[in-house]
Amino acid sequence: MAVASAGPAELGFVEAAPAWRLRSEQFPSKVGGRPAWLGAAGLPGPEELACALCGRPLAFLLQLYAPLPDRADAFHRCLFLFCCRVPPCCAGLRVFRNQLPRKNDFYSYEPPSENPPPETGESVCLQLKSGAHLCRVCGCLGPKTCSRCHKAHYCSKEHQTLDWRLGHKQACTQSEYLDTTIPDHNFLFPEFEIVIETEDEITPEVVEKENESEIIGSM
C-alpha cells in the first residue's frame, strides 16, 4: 500500500534584524520584544492574558505570520504565543490570532517595501494604527491609564507599578520624555526576527541509496 509522502518541512531560524523590519506594517514573524499586532479587533484583553495558575500577566514569546490568501477575512493573519515567565509557575501557554482582509484601513493593499523607511528611529510605538493604546511594559492592550498624567497606558496594576518604579514617577509630567523613552522593564524576551526556510525534501529512494552506500563502505 503506497503511503503519501509528506510535504517539505518549514524551519524557522532566529536572526538579528533592524527595528523597522519587526513593525506591524512589515507583517513579521519574530521572537520576543512587544507583539506586532495587525489591528485592534480581536486582541486579547488583560483577563485573557493573565496566567491561569498565578494570575500574573503573560509575556509575549513569539509570533508567526501565517496568512490565508484564499480567505478574504484572513489575507493577513498572525498567530501569537504567550507564556508565563514567573517561577515556579512558568507553565501557562496561550495562543491568539489576529487577522485582517487585504483591503483594510491600516495597511497598503500592495506588499510592504523591502527598503527601510526614511525615518529609522528606534522609538517604541505604543499606539496601533486603529488608535488603540498599548501597555508601556508589555505592548498588549492598555485600558488602564496613569491617574496623574493620563498619558501612560497599562494592561494591569502590576505593570503600572513596575513602570512607576523604573522612571515614570520622575517623568510623569514630562510629555516629551514619556513619548520617546521606554525603560527596560526586564519583562520582555530578547527580540529577533524568525526567518522561514523550506527544508529540501528527501525522497525514500535517496535515503535507500545513502544507506546502501554506508553499508558497502563499512564492508
Coordinates of C-alpha atoms in Angstrom, one line a residue:
M1 CA 0.0 0.0 0.0
A2 CA 1.5 3.3 -1.1
V3 CA 2.0 5.9 1.6
A4 CA 1.6 9.6 0.5
S5 CA 4.8 11.4 1.1
A6 CA 4.7 14.4 3.4
G7 CA 5.4 17.8 2.0
P8 CA 8.6 19.7 2.7
A9 CA 9.0 21.0 6.3
E10 CA 9.4 24.7 7.0
L11 CA 12.2 25.6 9.5
G12 CA 12.4 28.8 11.5
F13 CA 15.8 30.4 12.4
V14 CA 16.2 33.5 14.7
E15 CA 18.3 36.3 13.3
A16 CA 19.1 39.8 14.4
A17 CA 17.1 42.4 12.4
P18 CA 16.7 46.2 12.4
A19 CA 13.7 47.5 14.4
W20 CA 11.8 48.7 11.3
R21 CA 11.6 45.1 9.9
L22 CA 9.8 44.0 13.1
R23 CA 7.0 46.5 13.0
S24 CA 3.4 45.6 12.2
E25 CA 3.4 47.1 8.7
Q26 CA 6.1 44.5 7.7
F27 CA 4.0 41.6 8.9
P28 CA 6.9 40.0 10.7
S29 CA 7.5 36.6 12.2
K30 CA 9.5 37.2 15.3
V31 CA 10.6 36.2 18.8
G32 CA 10.5 38.5 21.8
G33 CA 10.0 42.2 22.2
R34 CA 6.5 43.5 22.0
P35 CA 3.8 41.9 19.8
A36 CA 3.4 43.5 16.4
W37 CA -0.4 43.5 16.3
L38 CA -2.2 44.0 13.0
G39 CA -5.2 45.8 14.4
A40 CA -7.3 46.3 17.5
A41 CA -10.2 43.9 16.5
G42 CA -9.9 40.6 18.3
L43 CA -7.0 41.5 20.5
P44 CA -6.8 39.7 23.9
G45 CA -7.6 41.8 26.9
P46 CA -5.9 41.7 30.4
E47 CA -8.2 38.9 31.6
E48 CA -7.2 36.6 28.7
L49 CA -3.5 37.4 29.2
A50 CA -3.5 36.5 32.9
C51 CA -1.8 33.2 33.8
A52 CA -4.4 30.7 34.9
L53 CA -2.1 29.5 37.7
C54 CA -0.5 32.6 39.3
G55 CA -2.7 35.3 37.8
R56 CA 0.2 37.5 36.6
P57 CA 0.3 38.9 33.1
L58 CA 1.7 36.5 30.5
A59 CA 4.7 37.5 28.4
F60 CA 4.8 37.6 24.7
L61 CA 7.1 34.8 23.4
L62 CA 6.7 34.8 19.6
Q63 CA 4.5 35.4 16.6
L64 CA 4.2 33.8 13.2
Y65 CA 2.9 35.4 10.1
A66 CA 0.5 32.7 8.7
P67 CA -1.7 34.3 6.0
L68 CA -4.6 32.5 4.4
P69 CA -4.8 34.1 0.9
D70 CA -7.8 32.1 -0.1
R71 CA -9.9 33.6 2.8
A72 CA -10.9 37.2 2.3
D73 CA -11.1 37.9 6.1
A74 CA -7.6 36.4 6.8
F75 CA -5.4 37.6 3.9
H76 CA -3.1 38.9 6.7
R77 CA -3.0 36.6 9.7
C78 CA -0.7 36.3 12.7
L79 CA -0.5 33.7 15.5
F80 CA 0.8 34.9 18.8
L81 CA 2.2 32.7 21.6
F82 CA 2.3 34.0 25.2
C83 CA 3.8 32.3 28.3
C84 CA 4.1 32.8 32.0
R85 CA 7.7 33.5 32.9
V86 CA 7.3 33.8 36.7
P87 CA 8.9 30.9 38.6
P88 CA 7.8 28.5 39.9
C89 CA 4.8 28.8 37.6
C90 CA 6.3 29.2 34.0
A91 CA 3.6 26.9 32.7
G92 CA 0.8 28.9 31.2
L93 CA 0.8 28.9 27.4
R94 CA -1.9 30.7 25.3
V95 CA -2.2 31.2 21.5
F96 CA -4.1 34.1 19.9
R97 CA -5.0 35.0 16.4
N98 CA -5.1 38.5 14.8
Q99 CA -6.1 38.9 11.2
L100 CA -7.3 41.4 8.6
P101 CA -8.5 41.3 4.9
R102 CA -6.1 42.5 2.3
K103 CA -8.1 45.7 1.8
N104 CA -8.2 47.4 5.2
D105 CA -8.0 50.8 6.8
F106 CA -4.5 50.4 8.2
Y107 CA -2.1 48.9 5.6
S108 CA -1.3 49.2 1.9
Y109 CA -3.0 46.8 -0.5
E110 CA 0.4 46.1 -2.0
P111 CA 3.2 44.1 -0.3
P112 CA 5.5 46.2 2.1
S113 CA 8.7 47.6 0.8
E114 CA 11.9 45.8 1.4
N115 CA 13.7 49.1 1.8
P116 CA 14.0 50.9 5.2
P117 CA 11.6 53.8 5.7
P118 CA 13.0 57.4 5.5
E119 CA 12.9 57.6 9.3
T120 CA 14.7 54.7 11.0
G121 CA 14.2 55.8 14.6
E122 CA 14.3 53.2 17.4
S123 CA 11.4 54.7 19.4
V124 CA 8.8 52.3 20.6
C125 CA 5.3 52.8 19.1
L126 CA 2.6 52.3 21.8
Q127 CA -0.4 53.0 19.7
L128 CA -1.9 51.0 16.9
K129 CA -3.0 52.5 13.6
S130 CA -6.5 51.9 14.7
G131 CA -5.9 54.2 17.7
A132 CA -5.9 51.6 20.4
H133 CA -3.3 52.3 23.2
L134 CA -0.8 49.7 24.3
C135 CA 0.8 48.9 27.7
R136 CA 4.2 50.6 28.2
V137 CA 5.6 47.4 29.7
C138 CA 4.4 44.5 27.5
G139 CA 2.8 46.1 24.4
C140 CA -0.6 44.5 24.9
L141 CA -3.9 46.4 25.1
G142 CA -3.6 49.0 27.8
P143 CA -7.1 50.0 29.1
K144 CA -5.7 51.5 32.3
T145 CA -4.1 54.9 32.4
C146 CA -1.9 56.8 34.9
S147 CA -4.2 58.8 37.1
R148 CA -1.7 61.6 37.2
C149 CA -0.7 62.3 33.6
H150 CA -3.5 60.2 31.8
K151 CA -1.0 59.5 29.0
A152 CA 0.7 56.3 30.1
H153 CA -1.3 53.2 29.4
Y154 CA -1.1 49.8 31.1
C155 CA -2.6 46.4 30.9
S156 CA -2.6 45.8 34.7
K157 CA -1.8 47.4 38.1
E158 CA 1.3 45.2 38.2
H159 CA 2.8 46.7 35.1
Q160 CA 1.8 50.2 36.1
T161 CA 3.6 49.7 39.4
L162 CA 6.7 48.3 37.6
D163 CA 6.9 51.3 35.3
W164 CA 6.4 53.8 38.1
R165 CA 9.4 52.3 39.9
L166 CA 11.6 52.4 36.8
G167 CA 11.2 56.1 36.0
H168 CA 7.6 57.0 35.3
K169 CA 7.4 58.6 38.7
Q170 CA 10.0 61.2 37.7
A171 CA 8.9 61.6 34.1
C172 CA 5.2 61.5 34.6
T173 CA 4.6 65.2 33.8
Q174 CA 7.3 65.4 31.1
S175 CA 5.2 64.6 28.0
E176 CA 8.2 64.6 25.6
Y177 CA 10.2 62.2 27.7
L178 CA 7.2 60.0 28.1
D179 CA 6.6 59.7 24.4
T180 CA 10.1 58.8 23.4
T181 CA 11.7 56.9 26.2
I182 CA 10.6 53.5 27.4
P183 CA 12.7 52.0 30.2
D184 CA 14.0 48.4 30.2
H185 CA 11.5 46.6 32.4
N186 CA 13.2 43.3 32.1
F187 CA 9.9 41.7 31.3
L188 CA 10.2 41.2 27.6
F189 CA 12.2 38.4 25.9
P190 CA 15.1 39.4 23.6
E191 CA 13.8 40.3 20.2
F192 CA 14.8 38.6 16.9
E193 CA 13.3 38.0 13.5
I194 CA 12.2 34.5 12.6
V195 CA 13.4 33.6 9.1
I196 CA 11.5 30.8 7.5
E197 CA 13.2 28.4 5.1
T198 CA 11.9 25.2 3.4
E199 CA 13.8 22.0 4.1
D200 CA 14.7 20.2 0.9
E201 CA 12.5 17.1 0.6
I202 CA 14.5 13.8 0.7
T203 CA 12.8 11.0 -1.2
P204 CA 12.8 7.4 0.1
E205 CA 14.9 6.4 -2.9
V206 CA 17.7 8.8 -2.0
V207 CA 17.7 7.6 1.6
E208 CA 17.9 4.0 0.5
K209 CA 20.9 4.8 -1.8
E210 CA 22.6 6.6 1.1
N211 CA 22.1 3.7 3.4
E212 CA 23.3 1.2 0.8
S213 CA 26.5 3.3 0.3
E214 CA 27.1 3.3 4.0
I215 CA 26.8 -0.5 4.2
I216 CA 29.1 -1.0 1.3
G217 CA 31.6 1.4 2.7
S218 CA 31.7 -0.4 6.0
M219 CA 32.3 -3.9 4.5

